[in-house]
JSON list of C-alpha atoms in Angstrom, two decimals:
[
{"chain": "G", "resi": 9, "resn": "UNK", "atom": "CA", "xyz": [29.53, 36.14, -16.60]},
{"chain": "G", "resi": 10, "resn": "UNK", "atom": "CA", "xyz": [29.91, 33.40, -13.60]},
{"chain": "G", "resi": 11, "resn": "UNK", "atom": "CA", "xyz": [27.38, 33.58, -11.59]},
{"chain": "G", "resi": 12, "resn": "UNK", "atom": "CA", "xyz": [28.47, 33.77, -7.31]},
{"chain": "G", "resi": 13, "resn": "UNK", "atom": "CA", "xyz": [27.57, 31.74, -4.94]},
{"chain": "G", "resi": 14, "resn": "UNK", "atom": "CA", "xyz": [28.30, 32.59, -1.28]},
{"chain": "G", "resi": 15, "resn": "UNK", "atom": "CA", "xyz": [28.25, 30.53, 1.50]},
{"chain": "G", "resi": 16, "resn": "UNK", "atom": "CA", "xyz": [28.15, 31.14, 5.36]},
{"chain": "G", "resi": 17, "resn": "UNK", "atom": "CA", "xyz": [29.61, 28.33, 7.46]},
{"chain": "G", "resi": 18, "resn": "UNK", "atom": "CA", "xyz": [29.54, 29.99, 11.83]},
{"chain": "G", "resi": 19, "resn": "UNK", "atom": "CA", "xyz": [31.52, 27.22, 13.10]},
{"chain": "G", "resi": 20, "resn": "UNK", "atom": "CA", "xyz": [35.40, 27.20, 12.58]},
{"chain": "G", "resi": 21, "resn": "UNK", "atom": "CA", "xyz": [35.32, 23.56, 12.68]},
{"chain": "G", "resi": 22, "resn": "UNK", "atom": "CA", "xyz": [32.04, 23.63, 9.94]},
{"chain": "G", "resi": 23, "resn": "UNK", "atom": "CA", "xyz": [34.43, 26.02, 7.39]},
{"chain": "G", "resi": 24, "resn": "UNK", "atom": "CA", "xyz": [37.75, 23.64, 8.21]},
{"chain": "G", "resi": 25, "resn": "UNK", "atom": "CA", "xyz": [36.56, 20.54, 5.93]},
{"chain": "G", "resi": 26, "resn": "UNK", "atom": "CA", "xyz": [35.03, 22.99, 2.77]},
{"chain": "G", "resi": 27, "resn": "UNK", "atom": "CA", "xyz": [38.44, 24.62, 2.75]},
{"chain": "G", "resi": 28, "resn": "UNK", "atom": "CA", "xyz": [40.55, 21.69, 2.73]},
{"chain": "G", "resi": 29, "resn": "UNK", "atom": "CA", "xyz": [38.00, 20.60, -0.12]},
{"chain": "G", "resi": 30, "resn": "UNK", "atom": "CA", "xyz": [38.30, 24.02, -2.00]},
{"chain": "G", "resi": 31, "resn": "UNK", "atom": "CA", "xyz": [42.44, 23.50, -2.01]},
{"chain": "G", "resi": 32, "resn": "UNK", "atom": "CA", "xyz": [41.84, 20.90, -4.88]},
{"chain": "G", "resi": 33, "resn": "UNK", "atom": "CA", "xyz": [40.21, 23.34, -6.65]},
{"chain": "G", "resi": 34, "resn": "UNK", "atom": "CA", "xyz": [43.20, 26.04, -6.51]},
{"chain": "G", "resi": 35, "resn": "UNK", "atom": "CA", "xyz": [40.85, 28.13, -3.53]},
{"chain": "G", "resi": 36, "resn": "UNK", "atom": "CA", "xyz": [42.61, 31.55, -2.55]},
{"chain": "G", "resi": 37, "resn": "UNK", "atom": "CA", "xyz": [42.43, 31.84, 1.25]},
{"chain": "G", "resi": 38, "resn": "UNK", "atom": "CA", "xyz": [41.67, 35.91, 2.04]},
{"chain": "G", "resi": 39, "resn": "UNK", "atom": "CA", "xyz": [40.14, 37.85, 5.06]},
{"chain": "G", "resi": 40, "resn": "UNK", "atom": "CA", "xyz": [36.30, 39.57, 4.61]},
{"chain": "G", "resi": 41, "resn": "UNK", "atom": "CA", "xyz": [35.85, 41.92, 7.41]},
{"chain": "G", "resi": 42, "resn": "UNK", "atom": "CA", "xyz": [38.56, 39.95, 9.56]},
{"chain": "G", "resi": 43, "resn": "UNK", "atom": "CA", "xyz": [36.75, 37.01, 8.83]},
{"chain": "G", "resi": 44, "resn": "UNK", "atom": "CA", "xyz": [38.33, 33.68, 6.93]},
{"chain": "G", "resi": 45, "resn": "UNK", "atom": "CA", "xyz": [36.91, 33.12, 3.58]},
{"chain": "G", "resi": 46, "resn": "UNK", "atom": "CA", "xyz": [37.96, 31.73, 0.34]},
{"chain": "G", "resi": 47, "resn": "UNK", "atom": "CA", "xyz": [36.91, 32.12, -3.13]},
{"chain": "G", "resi": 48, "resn": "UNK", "atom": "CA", "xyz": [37.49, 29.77, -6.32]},
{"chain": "G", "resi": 49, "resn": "UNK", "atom": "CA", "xyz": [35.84, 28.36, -9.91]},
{"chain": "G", "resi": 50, "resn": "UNK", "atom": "CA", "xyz": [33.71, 25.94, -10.26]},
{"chain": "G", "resi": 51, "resn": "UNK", "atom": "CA", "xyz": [32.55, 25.34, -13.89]},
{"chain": "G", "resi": 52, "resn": "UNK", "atom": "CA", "xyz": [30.41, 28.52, -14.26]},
{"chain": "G", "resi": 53, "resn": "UNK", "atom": "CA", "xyz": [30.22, 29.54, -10.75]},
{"chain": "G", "resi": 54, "resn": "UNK", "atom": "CA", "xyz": [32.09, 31.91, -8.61]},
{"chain": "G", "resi": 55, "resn": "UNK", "atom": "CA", "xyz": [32.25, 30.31, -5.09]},
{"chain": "G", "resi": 56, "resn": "UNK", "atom": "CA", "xyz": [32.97, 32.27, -2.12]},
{"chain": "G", "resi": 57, "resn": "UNK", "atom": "CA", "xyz": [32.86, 31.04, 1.32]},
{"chain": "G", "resi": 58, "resn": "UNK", "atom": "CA", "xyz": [33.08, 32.80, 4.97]},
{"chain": "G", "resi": 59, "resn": "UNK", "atom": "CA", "xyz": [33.26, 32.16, 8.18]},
{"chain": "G", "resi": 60, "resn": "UNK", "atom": "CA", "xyz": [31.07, 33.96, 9.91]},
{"chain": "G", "resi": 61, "resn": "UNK", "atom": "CA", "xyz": [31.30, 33.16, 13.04]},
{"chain": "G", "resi": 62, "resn": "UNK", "atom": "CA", "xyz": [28.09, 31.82, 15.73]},
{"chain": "G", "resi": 63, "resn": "UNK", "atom": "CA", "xyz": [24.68, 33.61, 16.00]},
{"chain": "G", "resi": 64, "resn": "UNK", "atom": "CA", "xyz": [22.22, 35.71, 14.30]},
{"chain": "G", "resi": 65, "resn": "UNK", "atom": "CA", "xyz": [24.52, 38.93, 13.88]},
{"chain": "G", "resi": 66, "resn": "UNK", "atom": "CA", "xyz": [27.85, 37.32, 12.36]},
{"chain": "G", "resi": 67, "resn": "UNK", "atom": "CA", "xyz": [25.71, 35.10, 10.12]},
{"chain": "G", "resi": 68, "resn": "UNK", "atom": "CA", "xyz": [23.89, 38.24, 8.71]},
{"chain": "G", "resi": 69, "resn": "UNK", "atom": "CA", "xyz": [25.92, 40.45, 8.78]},
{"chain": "G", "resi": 70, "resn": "UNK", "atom": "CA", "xyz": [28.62, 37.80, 6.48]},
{"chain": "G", "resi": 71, "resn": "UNK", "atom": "CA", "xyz": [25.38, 37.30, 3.98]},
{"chain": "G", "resi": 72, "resn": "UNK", "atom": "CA", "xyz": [24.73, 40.79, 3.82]},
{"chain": "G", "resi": 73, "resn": "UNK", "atom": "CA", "xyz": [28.58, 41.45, 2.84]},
{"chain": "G", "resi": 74, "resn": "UNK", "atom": "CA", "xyz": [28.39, 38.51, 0.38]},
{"chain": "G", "resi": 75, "resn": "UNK", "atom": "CA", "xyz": [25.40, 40.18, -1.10]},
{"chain": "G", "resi": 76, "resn": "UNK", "atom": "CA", "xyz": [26.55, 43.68, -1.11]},
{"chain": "G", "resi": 77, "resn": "UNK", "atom": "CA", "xyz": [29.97, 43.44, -1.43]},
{"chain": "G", "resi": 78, "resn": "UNK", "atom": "CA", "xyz": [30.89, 39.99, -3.30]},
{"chain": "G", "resi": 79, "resn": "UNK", "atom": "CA", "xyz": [27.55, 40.78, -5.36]},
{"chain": "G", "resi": 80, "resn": "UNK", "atom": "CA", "xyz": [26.36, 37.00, -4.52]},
{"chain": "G", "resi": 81, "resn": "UNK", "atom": "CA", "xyz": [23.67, 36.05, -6.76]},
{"chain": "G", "resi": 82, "resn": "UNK", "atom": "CA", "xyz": [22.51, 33.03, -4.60]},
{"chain": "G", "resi": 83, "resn": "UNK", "atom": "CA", "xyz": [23.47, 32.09, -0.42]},
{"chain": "G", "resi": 84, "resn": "UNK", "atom": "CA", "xyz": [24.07, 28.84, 1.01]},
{"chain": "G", "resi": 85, "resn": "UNK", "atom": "CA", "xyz": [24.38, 27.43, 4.67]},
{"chain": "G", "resi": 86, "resn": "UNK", "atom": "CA", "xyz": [25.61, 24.54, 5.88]},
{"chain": "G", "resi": 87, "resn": "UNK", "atom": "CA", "xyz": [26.67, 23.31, 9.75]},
{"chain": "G", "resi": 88, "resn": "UNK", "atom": "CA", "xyz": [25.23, 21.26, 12.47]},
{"chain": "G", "resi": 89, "resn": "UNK", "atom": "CA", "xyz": [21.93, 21.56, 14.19]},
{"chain": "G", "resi": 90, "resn": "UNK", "atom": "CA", "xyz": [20.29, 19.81, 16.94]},
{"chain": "G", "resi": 91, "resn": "UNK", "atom": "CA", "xyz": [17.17, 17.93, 16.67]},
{"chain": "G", "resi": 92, "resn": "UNK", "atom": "CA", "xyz": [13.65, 18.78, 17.60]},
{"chain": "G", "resi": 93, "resn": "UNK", "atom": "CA", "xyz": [11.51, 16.29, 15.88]},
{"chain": "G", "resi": 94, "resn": "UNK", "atom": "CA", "xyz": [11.48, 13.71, 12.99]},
{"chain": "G", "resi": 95, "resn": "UNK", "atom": "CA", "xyz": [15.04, 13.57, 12.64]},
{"chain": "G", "resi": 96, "resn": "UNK", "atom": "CA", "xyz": [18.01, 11.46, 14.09]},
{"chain": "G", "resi": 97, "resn": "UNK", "atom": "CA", "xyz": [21.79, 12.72, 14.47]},
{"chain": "G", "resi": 98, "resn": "UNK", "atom": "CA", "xyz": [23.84, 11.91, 12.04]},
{"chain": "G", "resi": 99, "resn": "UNK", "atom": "CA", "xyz": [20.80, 12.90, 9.19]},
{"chain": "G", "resi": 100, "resn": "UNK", "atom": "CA", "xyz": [21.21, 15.25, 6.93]},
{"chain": "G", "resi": 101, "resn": "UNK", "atom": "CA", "xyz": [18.30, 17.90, 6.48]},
{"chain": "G", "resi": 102, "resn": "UNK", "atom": "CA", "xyz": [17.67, 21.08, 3.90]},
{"chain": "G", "resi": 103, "resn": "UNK", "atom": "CA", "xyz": [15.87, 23.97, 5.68]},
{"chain": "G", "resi": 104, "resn": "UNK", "atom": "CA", "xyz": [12.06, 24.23, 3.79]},
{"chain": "G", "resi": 105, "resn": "UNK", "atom": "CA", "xyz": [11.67, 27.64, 5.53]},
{"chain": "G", "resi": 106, "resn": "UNK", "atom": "CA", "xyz": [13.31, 28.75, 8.61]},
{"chain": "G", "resi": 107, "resn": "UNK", "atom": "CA", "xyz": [11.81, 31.16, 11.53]},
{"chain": "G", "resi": 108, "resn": "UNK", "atom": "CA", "xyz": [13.23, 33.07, 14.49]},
{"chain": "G", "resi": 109, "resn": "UNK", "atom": "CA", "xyz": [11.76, 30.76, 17.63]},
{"chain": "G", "resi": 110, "resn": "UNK", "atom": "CA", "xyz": [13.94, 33.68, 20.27]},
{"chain": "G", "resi": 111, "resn": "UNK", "atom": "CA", "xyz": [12.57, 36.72, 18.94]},
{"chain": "G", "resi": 112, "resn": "UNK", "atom": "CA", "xyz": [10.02, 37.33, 22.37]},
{"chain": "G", "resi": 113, "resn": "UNK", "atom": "CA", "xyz": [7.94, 40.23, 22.90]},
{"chain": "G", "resi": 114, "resn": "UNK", "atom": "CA", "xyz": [5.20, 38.77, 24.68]},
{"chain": "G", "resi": 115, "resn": "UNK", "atom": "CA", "xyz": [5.71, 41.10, 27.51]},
{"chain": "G", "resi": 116, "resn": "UNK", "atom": "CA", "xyz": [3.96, 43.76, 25.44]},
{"chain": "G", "resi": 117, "resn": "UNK", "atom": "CA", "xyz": [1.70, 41.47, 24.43]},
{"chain": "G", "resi": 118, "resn": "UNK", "atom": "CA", "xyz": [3.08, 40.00, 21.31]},
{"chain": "G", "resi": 119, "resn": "UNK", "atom": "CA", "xyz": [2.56, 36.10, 20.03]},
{"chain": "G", "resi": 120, "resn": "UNK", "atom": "CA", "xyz": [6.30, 34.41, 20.56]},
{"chain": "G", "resi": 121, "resn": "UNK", "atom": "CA", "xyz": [8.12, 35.02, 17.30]},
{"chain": "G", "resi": 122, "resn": "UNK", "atom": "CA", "xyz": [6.06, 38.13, 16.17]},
{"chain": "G", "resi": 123, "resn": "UNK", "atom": "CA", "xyz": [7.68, 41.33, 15.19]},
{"chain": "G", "resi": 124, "resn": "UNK", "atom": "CA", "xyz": [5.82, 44.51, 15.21]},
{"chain": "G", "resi": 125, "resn": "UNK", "atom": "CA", "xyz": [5.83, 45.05, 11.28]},
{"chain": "G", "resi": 126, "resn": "UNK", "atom": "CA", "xyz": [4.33, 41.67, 10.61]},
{"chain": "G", "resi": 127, "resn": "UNK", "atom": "CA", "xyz": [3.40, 38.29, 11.35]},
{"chain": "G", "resi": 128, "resn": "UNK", "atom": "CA", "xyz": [5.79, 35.43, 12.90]},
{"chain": "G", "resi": 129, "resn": "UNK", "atom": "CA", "xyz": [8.34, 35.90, 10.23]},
{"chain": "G", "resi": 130, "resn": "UNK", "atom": "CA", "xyz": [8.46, 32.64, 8.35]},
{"chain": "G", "resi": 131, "resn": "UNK", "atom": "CA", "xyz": [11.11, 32.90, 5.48]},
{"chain": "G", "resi": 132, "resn": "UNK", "atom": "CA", "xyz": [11.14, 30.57, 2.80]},
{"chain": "G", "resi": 133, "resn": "UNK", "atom": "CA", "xyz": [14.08, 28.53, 0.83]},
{"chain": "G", "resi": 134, "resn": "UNK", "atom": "CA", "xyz": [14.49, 29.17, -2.75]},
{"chain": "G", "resi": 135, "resn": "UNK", "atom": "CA", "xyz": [12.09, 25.99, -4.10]},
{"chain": "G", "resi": 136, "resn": "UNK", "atom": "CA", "xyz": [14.39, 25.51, -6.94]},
{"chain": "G", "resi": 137, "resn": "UNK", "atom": "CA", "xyz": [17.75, 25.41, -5.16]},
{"chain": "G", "resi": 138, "resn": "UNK", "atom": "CA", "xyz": [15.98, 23.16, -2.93]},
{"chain": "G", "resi": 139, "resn": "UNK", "atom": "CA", "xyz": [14.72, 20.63, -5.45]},
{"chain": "G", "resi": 140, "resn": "UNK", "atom": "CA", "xyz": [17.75, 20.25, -6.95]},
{"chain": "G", "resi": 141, "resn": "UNK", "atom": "CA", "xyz": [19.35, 19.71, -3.27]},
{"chain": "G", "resi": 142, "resn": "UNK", "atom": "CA", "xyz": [17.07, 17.55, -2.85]},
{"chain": "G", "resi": 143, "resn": "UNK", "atom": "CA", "xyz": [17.49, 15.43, -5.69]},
{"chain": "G", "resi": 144, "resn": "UNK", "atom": "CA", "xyz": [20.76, 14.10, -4.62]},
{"chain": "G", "resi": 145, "resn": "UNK", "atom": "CA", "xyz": [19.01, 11.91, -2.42]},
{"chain": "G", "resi": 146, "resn": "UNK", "atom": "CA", "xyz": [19.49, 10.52, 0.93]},
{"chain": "G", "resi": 147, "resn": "UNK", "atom": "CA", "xyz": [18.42, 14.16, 2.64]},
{"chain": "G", "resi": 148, "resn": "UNK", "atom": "CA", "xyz": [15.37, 15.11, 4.58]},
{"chain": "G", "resi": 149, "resn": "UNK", "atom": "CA", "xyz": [13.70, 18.61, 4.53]},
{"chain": "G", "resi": 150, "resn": "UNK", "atom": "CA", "xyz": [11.99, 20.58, 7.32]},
{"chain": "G", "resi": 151, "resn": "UNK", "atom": "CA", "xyz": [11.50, 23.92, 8.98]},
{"chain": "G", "resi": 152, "resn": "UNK", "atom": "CA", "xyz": [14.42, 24.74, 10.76]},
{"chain": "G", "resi": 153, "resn": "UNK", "atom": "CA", "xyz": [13.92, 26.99, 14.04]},
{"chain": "G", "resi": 154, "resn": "UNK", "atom": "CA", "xyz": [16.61, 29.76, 15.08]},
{"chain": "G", "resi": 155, "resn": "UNK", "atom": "CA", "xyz": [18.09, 31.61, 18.49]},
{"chain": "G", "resi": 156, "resn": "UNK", "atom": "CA", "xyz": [20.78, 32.99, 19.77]},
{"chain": "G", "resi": 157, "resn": "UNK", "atom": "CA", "xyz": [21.24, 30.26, 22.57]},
{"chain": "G", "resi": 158, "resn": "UNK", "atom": "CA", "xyz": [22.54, 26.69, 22.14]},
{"chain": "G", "resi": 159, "resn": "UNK", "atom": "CA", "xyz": [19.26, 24.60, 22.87]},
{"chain": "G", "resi": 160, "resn": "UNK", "atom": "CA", "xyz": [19.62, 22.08, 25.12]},
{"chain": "G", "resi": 161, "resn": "UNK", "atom": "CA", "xyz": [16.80, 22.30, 27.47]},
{"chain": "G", "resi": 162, "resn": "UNK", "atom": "CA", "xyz": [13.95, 19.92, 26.59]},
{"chain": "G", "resi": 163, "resn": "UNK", "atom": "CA", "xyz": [11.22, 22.07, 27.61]},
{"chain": "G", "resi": 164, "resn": "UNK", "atom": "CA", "xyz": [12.38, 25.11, 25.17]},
{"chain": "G", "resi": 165, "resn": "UNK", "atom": "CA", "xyz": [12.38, 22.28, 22.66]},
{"chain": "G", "resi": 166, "resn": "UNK", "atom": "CA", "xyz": [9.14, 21.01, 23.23]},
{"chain": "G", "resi": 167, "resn": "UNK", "atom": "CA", "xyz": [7.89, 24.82, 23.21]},
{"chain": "G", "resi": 168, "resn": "UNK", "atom": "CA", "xyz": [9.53, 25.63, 19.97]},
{"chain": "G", "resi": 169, "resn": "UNK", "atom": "CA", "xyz": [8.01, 21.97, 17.83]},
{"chain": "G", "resi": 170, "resn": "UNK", "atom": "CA", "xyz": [4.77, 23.00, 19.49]},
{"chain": "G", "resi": 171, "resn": "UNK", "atom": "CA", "xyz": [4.58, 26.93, 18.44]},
{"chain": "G", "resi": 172, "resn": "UNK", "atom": "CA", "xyz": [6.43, 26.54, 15.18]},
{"chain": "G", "resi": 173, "resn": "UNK", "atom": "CA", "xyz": [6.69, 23.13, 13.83]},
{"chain": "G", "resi": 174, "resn": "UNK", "atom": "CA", "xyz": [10.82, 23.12, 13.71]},
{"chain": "G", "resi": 175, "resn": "UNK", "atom": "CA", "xyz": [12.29, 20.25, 12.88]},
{"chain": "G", "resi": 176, "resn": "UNK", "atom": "CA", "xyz": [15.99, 20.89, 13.55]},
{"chain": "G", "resi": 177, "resn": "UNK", "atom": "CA", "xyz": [17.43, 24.15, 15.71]},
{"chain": "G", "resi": 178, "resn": "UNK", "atom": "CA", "xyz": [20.64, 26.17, 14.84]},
{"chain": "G", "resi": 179, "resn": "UNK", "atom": "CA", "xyz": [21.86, 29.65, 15.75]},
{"chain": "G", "resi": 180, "resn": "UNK", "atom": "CA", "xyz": [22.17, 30.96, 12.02]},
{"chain": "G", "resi": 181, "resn": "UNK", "atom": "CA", "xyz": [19.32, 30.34, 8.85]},
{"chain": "G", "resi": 182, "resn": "UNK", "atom": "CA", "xyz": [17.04, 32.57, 9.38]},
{"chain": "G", "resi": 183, "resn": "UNK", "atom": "CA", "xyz": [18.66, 35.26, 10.30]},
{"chain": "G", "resi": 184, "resn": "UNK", "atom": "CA", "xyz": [20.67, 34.21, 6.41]},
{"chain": "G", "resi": 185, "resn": "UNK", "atom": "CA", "xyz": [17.35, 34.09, 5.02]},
{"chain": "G", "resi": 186, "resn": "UNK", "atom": "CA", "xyz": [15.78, 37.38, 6.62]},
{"chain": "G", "resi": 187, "resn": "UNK", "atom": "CA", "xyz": [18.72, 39.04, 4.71]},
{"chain": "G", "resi": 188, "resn": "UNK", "atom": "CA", "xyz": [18.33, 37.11, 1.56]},
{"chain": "G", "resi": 189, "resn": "UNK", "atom": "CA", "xyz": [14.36, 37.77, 1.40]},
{"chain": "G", "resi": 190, "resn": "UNK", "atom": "CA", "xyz": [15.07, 41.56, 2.07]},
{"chain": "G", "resi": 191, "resn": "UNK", "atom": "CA", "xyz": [18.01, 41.38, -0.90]},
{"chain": "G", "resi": 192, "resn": "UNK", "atom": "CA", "xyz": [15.82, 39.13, -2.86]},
{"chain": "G", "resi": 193, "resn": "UNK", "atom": "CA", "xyz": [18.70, 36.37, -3.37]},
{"chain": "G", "resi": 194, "resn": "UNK", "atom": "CA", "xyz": [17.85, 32.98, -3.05]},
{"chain": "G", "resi": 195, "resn": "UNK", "atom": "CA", "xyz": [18.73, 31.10, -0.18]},
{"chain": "G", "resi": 196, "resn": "UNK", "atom": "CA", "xyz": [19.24, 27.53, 0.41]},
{"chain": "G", "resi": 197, "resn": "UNK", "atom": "CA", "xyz": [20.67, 25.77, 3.92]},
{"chain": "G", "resi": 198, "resn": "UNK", "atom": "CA", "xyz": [21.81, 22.33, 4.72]},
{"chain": "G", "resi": 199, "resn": "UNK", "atom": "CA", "xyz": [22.60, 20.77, 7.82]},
{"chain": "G", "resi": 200, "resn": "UNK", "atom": "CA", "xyz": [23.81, 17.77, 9.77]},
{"chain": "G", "resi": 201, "resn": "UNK", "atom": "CA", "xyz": [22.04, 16.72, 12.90]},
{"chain": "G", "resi": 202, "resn": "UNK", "atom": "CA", "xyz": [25.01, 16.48, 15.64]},
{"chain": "G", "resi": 203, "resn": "UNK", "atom": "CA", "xyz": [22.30, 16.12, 18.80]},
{"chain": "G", "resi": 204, "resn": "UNK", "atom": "CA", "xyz": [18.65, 15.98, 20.25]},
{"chain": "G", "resi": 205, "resn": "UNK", "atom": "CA", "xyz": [18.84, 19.13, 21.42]},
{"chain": "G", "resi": 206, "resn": "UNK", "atom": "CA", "xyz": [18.37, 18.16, 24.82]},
{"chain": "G", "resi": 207, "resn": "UNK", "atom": "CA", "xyz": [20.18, 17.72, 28.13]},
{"chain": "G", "resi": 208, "resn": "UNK", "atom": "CA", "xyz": [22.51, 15.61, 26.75]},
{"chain": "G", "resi": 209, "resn": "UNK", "atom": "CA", "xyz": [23.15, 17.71, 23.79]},
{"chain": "G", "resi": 210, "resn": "UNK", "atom": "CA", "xyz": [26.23, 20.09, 24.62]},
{"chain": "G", "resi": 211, "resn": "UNK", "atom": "CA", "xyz": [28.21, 16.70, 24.83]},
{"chain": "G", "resi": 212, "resn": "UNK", "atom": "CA", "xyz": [27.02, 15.08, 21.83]},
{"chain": "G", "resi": 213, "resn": "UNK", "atom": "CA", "xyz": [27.62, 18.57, 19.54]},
{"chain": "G", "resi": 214, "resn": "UNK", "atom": "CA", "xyz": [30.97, 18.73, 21.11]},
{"chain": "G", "resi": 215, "resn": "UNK", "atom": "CA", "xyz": [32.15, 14.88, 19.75]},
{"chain": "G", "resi": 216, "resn": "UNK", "atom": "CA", "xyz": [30.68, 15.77, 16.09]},
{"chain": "G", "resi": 217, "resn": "UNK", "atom": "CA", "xyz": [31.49, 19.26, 15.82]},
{"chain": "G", "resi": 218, "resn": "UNK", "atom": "CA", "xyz": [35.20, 18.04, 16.76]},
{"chain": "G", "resi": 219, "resn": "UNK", "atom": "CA", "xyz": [35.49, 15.82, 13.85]},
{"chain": "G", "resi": 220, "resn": "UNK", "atom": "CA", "xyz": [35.28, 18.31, 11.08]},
{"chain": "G", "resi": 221, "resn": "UNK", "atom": "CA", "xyz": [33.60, 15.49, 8.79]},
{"chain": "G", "resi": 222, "resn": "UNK", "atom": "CA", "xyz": [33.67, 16.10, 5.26]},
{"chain": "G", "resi": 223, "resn": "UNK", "atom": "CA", "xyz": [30.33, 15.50, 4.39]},
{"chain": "G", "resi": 224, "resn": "UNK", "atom": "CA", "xyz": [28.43, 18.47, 4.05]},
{"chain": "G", "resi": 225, "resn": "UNK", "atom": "CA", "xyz": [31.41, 19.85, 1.97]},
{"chain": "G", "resi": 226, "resn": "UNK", "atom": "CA", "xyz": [31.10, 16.85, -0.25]},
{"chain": "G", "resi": 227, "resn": "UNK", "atom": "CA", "xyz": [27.55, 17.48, -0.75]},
{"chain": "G", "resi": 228, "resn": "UNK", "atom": "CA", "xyz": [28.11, 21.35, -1.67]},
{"chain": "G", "resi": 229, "resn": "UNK", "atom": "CA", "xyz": [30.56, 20.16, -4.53]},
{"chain": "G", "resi": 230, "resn": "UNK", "atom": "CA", "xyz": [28.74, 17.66, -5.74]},
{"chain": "G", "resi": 231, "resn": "UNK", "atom": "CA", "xyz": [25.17, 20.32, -5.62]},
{"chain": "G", "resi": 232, "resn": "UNK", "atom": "CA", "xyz": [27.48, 23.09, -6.88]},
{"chain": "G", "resi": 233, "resn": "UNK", "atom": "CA", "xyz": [26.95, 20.49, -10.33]},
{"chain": "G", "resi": 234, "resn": "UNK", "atom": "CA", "xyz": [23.25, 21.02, -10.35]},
{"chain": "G", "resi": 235, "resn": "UNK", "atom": "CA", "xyz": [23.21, 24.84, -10.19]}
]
């Protein structure tokens, strides 16, 4: 039996280059939940891809219907993030663990990040999907921070490499890898740095996201050789 691999891309623009890469692989276009996706072979694997759409609910909710529904045996992520420390744009960078750096009840007296049934939830990427990412060489790893806002104010960012040790800020992994530790799926994300995450940063994600480069897509085929 081929084993499935799903994979959440938010970004219209993030899902564009994958698909055009999945046509030379004879990739069936469909809908999931009125969502784009496609699904094709790939030696022993099953691949299916969605578009989630931005932010912590569509991401989830997608991995949680790849999981449930699609019967995924391992998730992957890939997009753009911005920048908080350590890395430059243009690098690419697979998530170590990833944490929630919006999730705020301090007003009742909560650390920033804590939930009332635990600790800061810190979720962790599957160490052997990330070795083997890893191995391909030419990619850095870090903790990647996540919120449902587009970070571009430098103070935020300074809070958030402070508090949590981020390296790189998105809107979607760990909400992906909440779900996946709950399912108990392994989970993997890799991402392009498109800005610093700063003031300057709406502009600077605008010009890269825009370009639909192909080069997270040809990393995924290439990795899909090592699972």
């Amino acid at each position: 039996m081929k084993k499935t691999v799903g994979i959440v891309f938010a970004d219209e623009m993030e899902y564009k280059p994958f698909e055009k890469a999945a046509e030379g692989f004879g990739a069936v276009k469909d809908t999931f939940f009125s969502k784009n996706c496609l699904s094709f072979n790939f030696e022993d694997l099953r691949i299916i891809a969605v578009e989630s759409g931005i932010g912590k609910v569509n991401a989830a909710f997608a991995a949680a219907g790849l999981i449930l529904k699609k019967n995924a045996d391992i998730i992957l992520n890939a997009g753009l993030s911005g920048a908080v420390s350590r890395l430059c744009r243009g690098d690419i960078v697979a998530g170590e663990s990833f944490i929630e750096c919006d999730f705020d009840l301090t007003a009742i007296g909560y650390e920033l990040g804590a939930k009332p049934d635990g600790d800061i939830s810190l979720h962790k990427a599957d160490e052997e999907l990330l070795k083997k990412l890893l191995s391909l060489g030419g990619i850095k790893s870090g903790r990647f921070g996540t919120g449902d806002i587009f970070l571009s104010d430098s103070e935020k960012k300074k809070l958030f490499k402070e508090k949590f040790g981020v390296c790189a800020f998105d809107m979607e992994t760990a909400a992906i890898a909440c779900v996946c530790d709950k399912c108990g799926v392994p989970f993997l994300s890799v991402r392009k740095i498109s800005d610093d995450a700063d003031d300057s940063s709406g502009e600077d994600y605008r010009e890269m996201n825009s370009k639909a480069e192909s080069h997270l897509s040809d990393i995924l085929i290439t990795y899909f050789k090592l699972i």
